XYZ file of C-alpha atoms in Angstrom:
761
model
C -13.973 9.473 -4.055
C -14.550 13.091 -3.303
C -13.278 12.913 0.232
C -11.585 9.609 0.915
C -9.175 11.252 3.298
C -7.657 10.064 6.522
C -9.067 12.961 8.526
C -9.680 12.444 12.205
C -9.121 8.707 12.050
C -5.767 8.815 10.301
C -3.541 8.127 13.277
C -5.800 5.462 14.763
C -6.097 3.443 11.614
C -2.501 3.715 10.538
C -1.615 2.079 13.834
C -4.340 -0.496 13.306
C -3.033 -1.281 9.859
C 0.404 -1.990 11.268
C -0.882 -4.690 13.591
C -3.388 -6.357 11.319
C -0.996 -9.128 10.388
C -1.381 -10.422 13.920
C -5.163 -10.458 13.478
C -5.418 -12.220 10.142
C -6.215 -15.643 11.523
C -9.064 -14.310 13.631
C -10.549 -11.704 11.362
C -10.300 -12.917 7.782
C -13.166 -14.532 5.954
C -13.361 -18.189 5.069
C -11.611 -19.636 2.054
C -14.692 -19.644 -0.122
C -14.697 -16.644 -2.409
C -17.923 -14.608 -2.333
C -19.906 -15.514 -5.445
C -23.285 -14.700 -6.891
C -26.173 -16.513 -5.291
C -28.118 -17.108 -8.507
C -28.899 -20.525 -9.921
C -28.907 -21.379 -13.604
C -32.694 -21.484 -13.753
C -33.256 -18.480 -15.974
C -34.957 -17.787 -19.253
C -32.595 -18.582 -22.089
C -31.947 -15.712 -24.433
C -33.551 -16.310 -27.810
C -31.892 -15.079 -30.971
C -33.637 -12.097 -32.471
C -31.188 -11.597 -35.305
C -33.816 -12.124 -37.980
C -36.026 -9.338 -36.631
C -33.885 -6.515 -37.915
C -31.054 -6.036 -40.364
C -31.252 -2.359 -41.319
C -28.124 -0.269 -40.872
C -29.615 1.634 -37.947
C -30.927 -1.379 -36.020
C -29.175 -2.482 -32.828
C -29.969 -5.125 -30.255
C -30.460 -3.458 -26.862
C -31.743 -4.542 -23.465
C -31.982 -2.794 -20.109
C -32.601 -4.119 -16.611
C -32.719 -2.798 -13.057
C -32.163 -4.502 -9.700
C -31.833 -3.579 -6.033
C -28.315 -3.316 -4.540
C -29.245 -1.815 -1.160
C -26.870 -3.335 1.364
C -26.957 -3.019 5.170
C -28.546 0.330 5.980
C -27.462 0.406 9.642
C -24.240 -0.146 11.599
C -22.037 0.039 8.485
C -20.039 3.157 7.627
C -20.872 5.022 4.444
C -18.438 5.173 1.550
C -16.941 8.446 0.378
C -16.505 11.043 3.102
C -14.268 8.768 5.167
C -15.643 9.714 8.555
C -16.461 7.173 11.235
C -19.313 9.415 12.379
C -21.260 8.546 9.234
C -22.587 5.203 10.437
C -25.825 4.124 8.776
C -29.048 4.557 10.766
C -31.654 3.885 8.105
C -32.915 4.312 4.589
C -34.252 7.256 2.617
C -34.090 5.746 -0.856
C -33.178 2.298 -2.147
C -30.190 2.122 -4.470
C -30.023 0.188 -7.716
C -27.927 -1.309 -10.466
C -29.067 -0.443 -13.968
C -27.656 -2.574 -16.785
C -27.606 -1.620 -20.453
C -26.627 -4.238 -23.034
C -25.820 -3.347 -26.640
C -25.247 -5.917 -29.401
C -25.045 -6.429 -33.150
C -28.417 -7.986 -34.093
C -26.733 -10.247 -36.642
C -23.755 -11.174 -34.445
C -25.028 -11.017 -30.854
C -21.627 -12.071 -29.510
C -20.446 -8.606 -30.564
C -21.804 -6.981 -27.450
C -21.009 -5.102 -24.247
C -22.613 -4.377 -20.871
C -22.641 -0.900 -19.320
C -23.603 -0.928 -15.640
C -24.670 2.163 -13.696
C -24.652 1.493 -9.950
C -25.910 3.910 -7.289
C -22.626 3.406 -5.458
C -19.475 5.384 -4.825
C -17.522 3.825 -7.690
C -16.754 0.796 -9.728
C -14.503 -1.617 -7.878
C -12.064 -4.397 -8.748
C -13.537 -6.955 -6.350
C -17.155 -6.160 -7.205
C -16.455 -6.455 -10.924
C -14.645 -9.737 -10.275
C -17.668 -11.035 -8.366
C -20.013 -10.010 -11.178
C -17.831 -11.747 -13.766
C -17.730 -14.895 -11.621
C -21.516 -14.819 -11.439
C -21.830 -14.547 -15.218
C -19.514 -17.528 -15.639
C -21.691 -19.502 -13.212
C -24.799 -18.664 -15.247
C -23.181 -20.076 -18.389
C -25.051 -20.460 -21.658
C -25.691 -17.211 -23.483
C -24.180 -15.282 -20.570
C -20.754 -16.558 -21.607
C -20.658 -13.723 -24.132
C -20.320 -11.226 -21.271
C -16.910 -11.212 -19.628
C -13.688 -9.441 -18.771
C -13.433 -7.849 -22.204
C -16.864 -6.242 -22.447
C -18.372 -5.533 -19.012
C -18.004 -1.983 -17.674
C -19.033 -1.244 -14.088
C -19.523 2.425 -13.224
C -20.683 4.160 -10.050
C -22.836 7.282 -9.798
C -20.449 8.391 -7.046
C -23.024 8.671 -4.288
C -21.447 9.381 -0.891
C -24.484 8.161 1.042
C -24.450 4.428 0.500
C -23.249 1.504 2.639
C -19.495 0.955 2.459
C -17.104 -1.845 3.430
C -17.163 -3.561 0.019
C -14.096 -2.171 -1.743
C -11.064 -4.217 -2.761
C -8.102 -2.255 -1.403
C -7.107 -1.500 2.180
C -6.999 2.306 1.995
C -10.714 2.782 1.152
C -11.540 0.007 3.617
C -9.920 1.806 6.561
C -12.663 4.446 7.117
C -15.377 1.770 6.721
C -13.785 -0.536 9.321
C -12.726 -3.053 6.721
C -14.768 -5.393 4.544
C -18.342 -6.572 5.047
C -19.424 -9.579 2.996
C -23.126 -8.729 3.214
C -22.520 -5.245 1.845
C -20.340 -6.617 -0.952
C -22.709 -9.419 -1.899
C -25.730 -7.123 -2.167
C -23.974 -5.124 -4.882
C -22.641 -8.159 -6.739
C -25.958 -10.020 -6.724
C -27.962 -6.957 -7.712
C -25.597 -6.130 -10.560
C -25.906 -9.676 -11.905
C -29.691 -9.623 -11.596
C -29.835 -6.358 -13.539
C -27.744 -7.963 -16.304
C -30.075 -10.977 -16.385
C -33.082 -8.687 -16.750
C -31.363 -6.629 -19.441
C -30.403 -9.795 -21.309
C -33.958 -11.127 -21.190
C -35.198 -7.778 -22.530
C -32.896 -7.745 -25.565
C -34.802 -6.563 -28.606
C -33.978 -4.861 -31.906
C -34.494 -1.149 -32.142
C -32.989 2.229 -32.890
C -30.591 4.383 -30.901
C -30.538 8.166 -30.907
C -28.195 10.591 -29.174
C -28.496 14.192 -28.074
C -27.103 16.843 -25.746
C -28.467 19.707 -23.678
C -26.898 22.174 -21.268
C -27.719 22.077 -17.553
C -26.567 25.468 -16.332
C -27.459 25.310 -12.654
C -26.541 21.860 -11.319
C -22.755 21.914 -10.862
C -19.815 24.183 -10.084
C -16.059 23.734 -9.986
C -14.857 23.139 -6.418
C -11.170 23.655 -7.355
C -11.238 26.660 -9.699
C -7.782 27.730 -8.528
C -6.316 24.567 -10.048
C -8.481 24.836 -13.177
C -7.185 28.386 -13.677
C -3.682 26.997 -14.152
C -4.673 25.415 -17.472
C -3.564 27.300 -20.626
C -5.519 30.486 -21.318
C -6.169 29.592 -24.940
C -7.598 26.236 -23.882
C -9.885 27.749 -21.258
C -11.069 30.348 -23.765
C -12.666 27.585 -25.839
C -15.213 26.859 -23.112
C -17.976 28.914 -21.541
C -17.553 27.486 -18.033
C -14.961 25.846 -15.807
C -17.136 22.728 -15.549
C -18.874 20.811 -18.320
C -22.526 21.847 -18.479
C -23.489 19.320 -21.154
C -25.829 16.433 -20.396
C -25.598 13.697 -23.043
C -28.492 11.290 -23.589
C -28.741 7.950 -25.377
C -32.259 6.731 -26.160
C -33.358 3.267 -27.285
C -36.693 2.830 -29.063
C -37.883 -0.722 -29.654
C -38.442 -1.589 -33.312
C -41.607 -3.629 -32.772
C -43.731 -0.816 -31.318
C -41.466 2.277 -31.242
C -41.720 2.394 -27.444
C -38.735 3.657 -25.468
C -37.169 0.859 -23.433
C -34.078 2.634 -22.114
C -32.601 6.078 -21.551
C -28.983 6.559 -20.468
C -27.466 9.946 -19.621
C -24.044 11.327 -18.691
C -23.522 14.520 -16.686
C -20.698 15.499 -14.291
C -21.662 16.385 -10.729
C -20.399 14.909 -7.488
C -22.709 12.725 -5.430
C -22.150 14.925 -2.390
C -25.448 16.769 -2.100
C -26.145 14.812 1.077
C -23.690 16.087 3.682
C -21.253 14.003 5.683
C -23.568 14.151 8.705
C -26.286 12.273 6.809
C -26.730 8.667 7.943
C -29.636 7.578 5.723
C -28.904 5.567 2.585
C -29.699 7.359 -0.690
C -28.545 7.401 -4.300
C -27.805 11.130 -3.868
C -28.725 13.527 -6.689
C -28.393 11.011 -9.531
C -30.547 8.554 -7.623
C -33.166 11.300 -7.353
C -32.920 12.106 -11.075
C -33.454 8.469 -12.074
C -36.311 8.108 -9.568
C -38.098 11.187 -10.909
C -37.729 10.167 -14.551
C -38.871 6.596 -13.897
C -41.773 7.835 -11.746
C -42.850 10.317 -14.414
C -43.248 7.650 -17.124
C -45.447 5.308 -15.110
C -48.413 4.656 -17.359
C -46.883 6.679 -20.224
C -47.701 4.788 -23.416
C -44.521 6.006 -25.110
C -42.423 3.816 -22.798
C -42.297 0.092 -22.140
C -43.649 -0.995 -18.765
C -40.149 -1.869 -17.536
C -38.216 1.006 -19.119
C -34.912 1.728 -17.358
C -33.519 5.240 -16.932
C -29.839 5.607 -16.001
C -28.045 8.776 -14.887
C -24.364 7.966 -15.274
C -21.441 9.968 -13.984
C -18.971 11.762 -16.289
C -15.777 13.820 -15.806
C -16.773 14.474 -12.231
C -13.397 15.087 -10.570
C -13.520 18.796 -9.713
C -17.291 19.263 -9.789
C -19.646 19.931 -6.896
C -23.439 20.065 -6.494
C -22.976 22.781 -3.872
C -23.664 25.463 -6.432
C -23.743 28.460 -4.067
C -20.013 28.092 -3.482
C -17.797 27.413 -0.485
C -18.346 29.518 2.636
C -16.822 29.800 6.083
C -19.235 28.318 8.615
C -17.544 30.158 11.467
C -19.807 33.181 11.749
C -17.602 35.369 9.565
C -20.014 35.284 6.595
C -17.031 35.131 4.268
C -16.276 32.922 1.326
C -13.437 30.457 1.799
C -10.021 31.552 0.596
C -9.826 30.978 -3.150
C -6.423 29.331 -3.329
C -6.732 26.705 -0.608
C -10.365 26.692 0.623
C -9.508 27.728 4.172
C -11.066 29.968 6.791
C -8.568 31.690 9.039
C -5.832 29.336 7.861
C -7.673 26.060 8.511
C -10.033 24.064 6.336
C -12.471 22.577 8.851
C -14.984 25.452 8.657
C -15.046 25.648 4.847
C -18.169 24.001 3.426
C -19.911 24.058 0.072
C -23.519 25.221 0.033
C -26.290 23.570 -1.936
C -29.357 25.451 -3.218
C -31.282 24.812 0.034
C -28.357 24.863 2.465
C -30.414 26.680 5.107
C -32.658 23.634 5.552
C -31.679 21.575 8.601
C -32.019 18.287 6.731
C -28.412 17.131 6.150
C -28.621 18.252 2.528
C -31.772 16.336 1.557
C -33.707 19.153 -0.143
C -30.601 20.392 -1.960
C -30.039 16.817 -3.098
C -33.581 16.563 -4.434
C -33.209 19.896 -6.216
C -29.943 19.015 -7.990
C -31.484 15.697 -9.005
C -34.642 17.463 -10.179
C -32.613 19.806 -12.379
C -30.834 16.890 -14.074
C -34.130 15.058 -14.550
C -35.895 18.144 -15.916
C -33.272 18.767 -18.585
C -33.037 15.074 -19.481
C -36.814 14.914 -19.947
C -36.742 18.091 -22.031
C -34.012 16.618 -24.222
C -35.904 13.342 -24.551
C -38.950 15.228 -25.846
C -36.781 17.230 -28.231
C -35.262 14.071 -29.685
C -38.640 13.077 -31.107
C -37.908 15.515 -33.931
C -34.176 16.319 -33.957
C -32.003 13.437 -32.740
C -28.600 12.246 -33.861
C -29.325 8.753 -35.149
C -26.722 6.111 -34.383
C -25.985 4.006 -37.443
C -23.999 0.915 -38.405
C -25.632 -1.715 -36.235
C -22.637 -3.972 -36.807
C -20.378 -1.481 -35.008
C -20.732 -2.794 -31.463
C -17.338 -3.477 -29.942
C -15.111 -2.965 -26.937
C -11.637 -3.553 -25.621
C -10.305 -4.093 -22.129
C -6.786 -4.595 -20.801
C -5.121 -4.304 -17.424
C -2.116 -2.006 -17.158
C 0.412 -1.820 -14.327
C 0.983 1.909 -13.874
C 4.137 1.471 -11.796
C 6.882 2.736 -14.094
C 4.879 2.663 -17.334
C 6.932 4.366 -20.088
C 5.213 5.693 -23.194
C 5.349 8.409 -25.858
C 3.256 11.424 -24.929
C 0.072 11.709 -27.007
C 0.572 15.485 -26.882
C 4.184 15.930 -28.065
C 5.748 12.425 -28.431
C 8.296 12.893 -25.645
C 8.928 9.771 -23.564
C 7.116 9.952 -20.244
C 6.794 7.672 -17.233
C 4.233 7.083 -14.524
C 4.969 6.472 -10.846
C 3.981 3.953 -8.183
C 0.686 5.038 -6.640
C 1.020 7.774 -4.024
C -1.142 10.380 -2.304
C -0.059 13.891 -1.353
C -0.710 16.042 1.693
C -3.769 17.790 0.240
C -5.444 14.387 0.002
C -5.827 14.521 3.785
C -7.367 17.998 3.585
C -10.539 16.738 1.937
C -12.593 19.131 -0.187
C -15.208 21.823 0.257
C -17.829 19.054 -0.064
C -16.343 17.388 3.010
C -13.288 18.988 4.638
C -10.629 16.986 6.419
C -9.274 17.447 9.910
C -6.079 18.548 11.659
C -3.956 21.106 9.811
C -3.896 19.849 6.246
C -4.920 22.351 3.586
C -5.425 22.237 -0.153
C -2.847 23.811 -2.477
C -0.231 22.508 -0.071
C 2.738 20.200 -0.268
C 3.256 19.787 3.465
C 1.432 20.140 6.809
C 1.805 23.266 8.893
C 5.294 23.969 10.115
C 4.259 23.783 13.745
C 3.219 20.136 13.665
C 6.013 17.611 13.000
C 3.675 14.707 13.864
C 2.680 14.179 10.251
C 6.276 13.874 9.090
C 6.739 11.198 11.752
C 3.515 9.481 10.723
C 4.608 9.446 7.099
C 7.899 7.803 7.980
C 6.116 5.387 10.290
C 4.015 4.092 7.413
C 6.690 4.134 4.729
C 9.151 6.860 3.826
C 9.012 7.483 0.056
C 12.310 6.997 -1.732
C 14.022 9.965 -3.387
C 13.280 8.374 -6.779
C 9.600 8.112 -5.993
C 9.427 11.672 -4.726
C 11.197 12.885 -7.866
C 8.758 10.956 -10.052
C 5.740 12.502 -8.303
C 7.067 15.996 -8.974
C 5.032 18.740 -7.294
C 3.346 16.230 -5.015
C 5.061 15.857 -1.636
C 4.191 12.245 -0.874
C 2.188 11.585 2.279
C 1.313 7.943 1.578
C 3.150 5.884 -1.022
C 0.251 3.459 -1.180
C 1.509 1.699 -4.288
C 4.392 0.157 -2.351
C 2.271 -0.869 0.643
C 1.247 -4.511 0.334
C 0.791 -5.612 3.945
C -1.513 -7.062 5.014
C -2.678 -6.691 1.388
C -2.546 -4.010 -1.301
C -3.524 -0.532 -0.105
C -4.455 0.924 -3.506
C -4.582 0.050 -7.182
C -1.377 0.015 -9.202
C -3.053 -2.091 -11.891
C -5.900 -0.261 -13.632
C -8.500 -1.142 -16.265
C -8.128 0.383 -19.722
C -11.438 0.176 -21.564
C -13.430 1.886 -24.296
C -16.825 0.833 -25.675
C -18.321 1.612 -29.070
C -21.896 1.454 -30.364
C -22.362 2.997 -33.801
C -20.532 6.328 -33.821
C -20.728 6.677 -30.018
C -17.573 5.980 -27.990
C -17.709 5.533 -24.207
C -14.443 6.028 -22.308
C -14.383 3.942 -19.130
C -12.164 5.765 -16.642
C -11.021 4.150 -13.411
C -10.131 7.595 -12.078
C -12.296 10.625 -11.443
C -11.329 12.826 -14.373
C -11.413 16.562 -13.770
C -13.274 18.810 -16.177
C -10.307 19.682 -18.389
C -8.684 16.258 -18.254
C -11.984 14.767 -19.410
C -12.214 17.287 -22.230
C -8.710 16.483 -23.452
C -9.355 12.755 -23.269
C -12.639 12.941 -25.173
C -11.096 15.197 -27.812
C -8.225 12.758 -28.333
C -10.614 9.839 -28.833
C -12.799 11.854 -31.223
C -9.850 13.038 -33.310
C -8.399 9.552 -33.623
C -11.785 7.977 -34.337
C -11.905 10.282 -37.336
C -8.329 9.723 -38.482
C -7.872 6.026 -37.627
C -11.395 4.632 -37.972
C -12.738 7.004 -40.648
C -15.797 7.979 -38.611
C -16.877 11.428 -39.814
C -18.745 12.626 -36.715
C -17.908 10.559 -33.629
C -19.698 11.249 -30.350
C -17.658 10.670 -27.176
C -18.711 10.433 -23.536
C -16.790 9.450 -20.418
C -18.119 7.204 -17.650
C -16.393 7.216 -14.271
C -15.353 6.215 -11.668
C -15.383 2.723 -13.123
C -14.144 -0.856 -12.744
C -11.237 -0.348 -10.322
C -11.169 2.809 -8.234
C -7.952 4.713 -8.964
C -8.782 8.029 -7.283
C -8.296 11.068 -9.580
C -6.725 12.242 -12.834
C -5.966 15.921 -13.423
C -4.207 17.780 -16.193
C -0.493 18.300 -15.664
C -1.133 21.994 -15.047
C -3.768 21.276 -12.385
C -1.511 18.669 -10.825
C 1.146 21.319 -10.236
C -1.239 23.263 -7.947
C -1.711 20.215 -5.661
C -5.226 20.757 -4.479
C -7.171 17.667 -3.421
C -7.599 16.334 -6.953
C -3.923 16.721 -7.827
C -2.782 15.178 -4.558
C -5.102 12.246 -5.321
C -3.793 11.686 -8.856
C -2.039 8.461 -7.952
C 0.489 7.931 -10.699
C 2.051 11.371 -10.920
C 1.871 14.313 -13.334
C 1.840 12.091 -16.441
C -1.261 10.104 -15.458
C -3.616 11.743 -17.964
C -1.108 11.413 -20.790
C -0.720 7.720 -19.930
C -4.465 7.110 -19.924
C -4.878 8.815 -23.292
C -1.886 6.944 -24.732
C -3.296 3.601 -23.631
C -6.795 4.179 -24.985
C -5.452 5.447 -28.307
C -3.119 2.450 -28.548
C -6.068 0.065 -28.526
C -8.559 2.265 -30.389
C -7.992 0.415 -33.723
C -9.639 -2.622 -32.097
C -12.920 -0.711 -32.312
C -12.707 -0.481 -36.099
C -14.382 -2.565 -38.772
C -14.281 -6.353 -38.537
C -11.925 -6.774 -41.491
C -9.462 -4.246 -40.078
C -9.565 -5.732 -36.581
C -8.919 -9.196 -38.015
C -5.503 -7.965 -39.185
C -4.491 -6.815 -35.693
C -2.626 -8.970 -33.168
C -4.668 -10.462 -30.350
C -4.977 -8.116 -27.379
C -3.076 -9.374 -24.359
C -5.182 -9.000 -21.195
C -2.317 -7.708 -19.026
C -1.532 -8.477 -15.380
C -4.562 -9.313 -13.246
C -5.126 -7.144 -10.162
C -5.241 -8.800 -6.740
C -8.673 -9.768 -5.416
C -8.673 -9.204 -1.665
C -12.147 -10.390 -0.653
C -10.844 -13.553 1.009
C -8.133 -11.827 3.016
C -9.770 -8.511 3.799
C -9.968 -7.504 7.429
C -13.244 -6.652 9.108
C -13.933 -4.651 12.229
C -17.665 -4.518 11.399
C -19.483 -6.279 14.260
C -22.172 -8.786 13.391
C -25.744 -8.924 14.672
C -25.765 -10.943 17.915
C -29.481 -11.057 18.724
C -32.617 -8.936 18.980
C -34.882 -8.563 21.980
C -38.255 -6.982 22.680
C -39.025 -5.122 25.918
C -41.007 -6.976 28.582
C -44.666 -7.045 27.647
C -43.964 -6.109 24.033
C -43.542 -8.066 20.807
C -41.636 -7.225 17.656
C -43.764 -4.968 15.481
C -45.847 -3.572 18.343
C -46.609 0.110 17.908
C -44.872 2.383 20.411
C -45.973 5.723 18.982
C -49.045 6.254 16.816
C -49.672 9.136 14.396
C -51.610 12.069 15.796
C -55.385 12.091 15.734
C -55.724 15.178 13.561
C -55.614 15.297 9.785
C -52.456 15.826 7.759
C -51.802 17.609 4.481
C -49.016 18.205 1.943
C -45.786 19.209 3.672
C -46.743 17.644 7.006
C -44.690 14.856 8.588
C -46.322 11.691 9.929
C -44.451 9.242 12.195
C -45.183 5.755 13.468
C -42.717 4.028 15.816
C -42.513 0.254 16.309
C -40.641 -2.266 18.453
C -37.906 -3.035 15.971
C -35.168 -5.488 15.089
C -31.864 -5.087 13.289
C -32.486 -4.601 9.542
C -29.207 -6.370 8.781
C -31.039 -9.640 9.520
C -32.712 -9.300 6.109
C -31.845 -6.702 3.473
C -35.298 -6.995 1.871
C -33.739 -6.716 -1.582
C -36.361 -6.215 -4.290
C -38.782 -5.508 -1.453
C -39.244 -2.942 1.320
C -38.853 -2.339 5.050
C -41.647 0.209 5.162
C -44.820 1.100 3.342
C -47.660 3.583 3.477
C -51.078 2.135 2.690
C -54.298 3.874 1.674
C -57.715 2.396 2.363
C -59.611 1.815 -0.864
C -62.897 0.209 -1.833
C -61.325 -3.253 -2.014
C -58.929 -3.015 0.924
C -55.560 -1.490 1.730
C -53.328 -0.446 -1.184
C -49.569 0.310 -0.934
C -48.907 3.853 -2.151
C -45.379 4.475 -0.832
C -42.406 2.231 -0.049
C -38.618 2.312 0.341
C -38.025 3.550 -3.192
C -39.874 6.807 -2.513
C -37.788 9.828 -1.551
C -40.223 11.212 1.035
C -40.599 8.000 3.054
C -37.838 7.347 5.606
C -37.022 4.193 7.544
C -35.195 5.082 10.774
C -33.600 2.532 13.120
C -32.318 3.257 16.636
C -30.625 0.960 19.135
C -32.178 1.529 22.571
C -30.446 -1.173 24.644
C -27.319 -2.879 23.348
C -27.116 -5.557 26.045
C -30.751 -6.652 25.642
C -30.798 -6.171 21.872
C -33.650 -3.668 21.959
C -34.271 -1.270 19.081
C -36.969 0.953 17.650
C -38.019 1.637 14.079
C -39.699 4.858 13.041
C -41.371 5.228 9.664
C -41.504 8.892 8.725
C -43.493 10.243 5.797
C -43.133 13.816 4.656
C -46.357 14.100 2.693
C -45.508 15.337 -0.786
C -46.412 18.913 -1.589
C -46.404 20.349 -5.094
C -42.599 20.659 -5.114
C -41.951 16.982 -4.399
C -44.798 15.855 -6.669
C -43.131 17.157 -9.835
C -44.523 15.277 -12.866
C -46.001 12.546 -10.662
C -48.738 10.837 -12.723
C -50.393 9.509 -9.533
C -50.629 12.492 -7.195
C -51.630 12.362 -3.551
C -55.232 11.439 -2.793
C -57.204 12.306 0.286
C -58.254 9.422 2.476
C -57.415 7.124 5.360
C -53.832 5.921 5.608
C -51.626 3.734 7.789
C -47.994 2.586 7.929
C -46.659 -0.957 7.831
C -43.245 -2.196 9.009
C -41.648 -5.377 7.654
C -39.013 -6.684 10.063
C -36.910 -9.716 10.905
C -35.642 -10.598 14.378
C -32.717 -12.805 15.366
C -32.905 -14.846 18.560
C -30.053 -15.890 20.833
C -29.613 -19.122 18.815
C -29.204 -17.198 15.564
C -32.602 -18.084 14.119
C -34.247 -15.307 12.091
C -38.024 -14.824 12.052
C -40.079 -12.390 9.999
C -42.771 -10.177 11.500
C -44.906 -7.188 10.570
C -46.148 -4.160 12.427
C -49.200 -2.144 11.424
C -49.635 1.411 12.649
C -52.801 3.233 13.478
C -54.833 5.035 10.849
C -54.597 8.734 10.082
C -56.370 11.082 7.723
C -54.726 12.882 4.814
C -56.285 15.789 2.963
C -55.075 16.404 -0.566
C -54.610 20.147 -0.138
């Protein structure tokens, strides 16, 4: 997580964590583990093995489902600031599932999930796997060994769903509703992908995106060997990789999956509207652009997956001091006048007073534009994936506490450490700086403040052995040894690689920096050639995935101890350990006859699942009330009487109720309707970037609230490649709400705003 730092709430929540044992009886959830809410009434998958047997035919399915959790009164995940409490919705977030299988042996399969969330997570993955078990039947082929759950790393989604205590602290613990929305949506996307399984062909390609990411820790990157850096044109990966699936029956494209590294931090840490950040925008634009396009299936799914994202930033204009000095932040430690609070990265439209929204759209648009260009190019010059029988995966759990192994670089015996975070972790990054006097490229707080040394000892003083193991990192929080009231961070991580044809997908639990990702991918490619006899392997990396294990840097970057190095949990040998583990199990992705000679993979120690014992300081919804003389859904503020055009903003305000009463999954809270010849037609809803749903509490005691639906009418910029552009006419807004009375009963209602006129230009 780009900025999961303790910041301004560090002292408060450390104290809270020390007393939580006394609160367990009151604040824990019931004994029933959260599980998927689906029944077994689903369409059984039908074998399609006889439809295709050519060497280049694979079985592929893709599906998409809503995972938008509570959009108000729950803290966002990522920036770790209690000020970022949700107040509404700018864009719904989704799970996109991609299933690959051998058409002749459909049990040889794997699932790759792309969620518009901060990261993959141990508890969420556990919930998804439980749901697949409950479905039974053909879904039994999807399990621990072949399901990969990745996050796009958006920092503007509802939090309070993660497994470990440390990431729960800045989101006030665990919220079952938030958790369940992600689990249920992920399962539904798998069901839809499974029901869409069909034989077809896969092609792969790459294209450079020059203007959508920068390195936010170049000082650490510079510490890598000169000869290694000289092999690359930039200090971040500029390559977007794309996998395309064309159905055999009609040659229509049913799925597109891309990988490109850029942090989901375009929306700033003062944004309180839920979005999928720049990758959510990219997917939205691509999916919008193909509506009615005969080259695609009607339900084609487009996924923009994350890659070696660790030291990347979408704030491409660099980091500047927002203190009036008009200076760039200091190169070595991203400070302004010795402190980090004023140092902020700037997106392409940083001057807009919109909490990063236009910059977010622009970075998403640039990814979409290049992906669409590459898609078109691949009509004539793709890399065809072959060997439809080569669909395989492996997965094991590895305890990283004291793992000893031979280095994949020079065969010396190395060891990893119990999980720990250094002082620069608390400094945050230029995408979201921390508070107090922590700085990056630092191994201790400022000399004038002994409070942090006391705080460190108050939590748990690291042992000399642990400090020695962590090397350059001066330990602030030895989270791997903290188990009360439950585990603070992951010591047990997922080790997983997927293969389809000659494409290998590394599933990284940690945010790999640019160079660590390059080394890892190169190691897999080299060994795929030497061990598996694949002449031209293609390798991508998906992260952060499965269980969130913070960061992984190169050893050289680790020595500098900027944010990414301080957040590399298991010490300077973490990358070497990850590469060693994936290479150890790589032979299991070979041919069937070779794999049959190998010993059975042992699954390893299972990580703890903390959903049933997680603490929650997230208050529930007590009741809703309407002002005297008003009813829920009544209009409080109508649009103006004049006409509106592209670029204008139209608002309608209603007597509202708490949107946590009903998440409206697979539906909408708000819509814009246009009057046609046969009645009112919905033309915008929650999925659209330019329509915002805003909720405001107006009287806590009486339960009063207001909802404003705000539409920024799309101009040419926001209408990029839209096949159904804006039409002139008469419009109105509709609000779909649900109120809760004092007895806890929930009732649905609607509000319809007054009409207004829109001119097309």
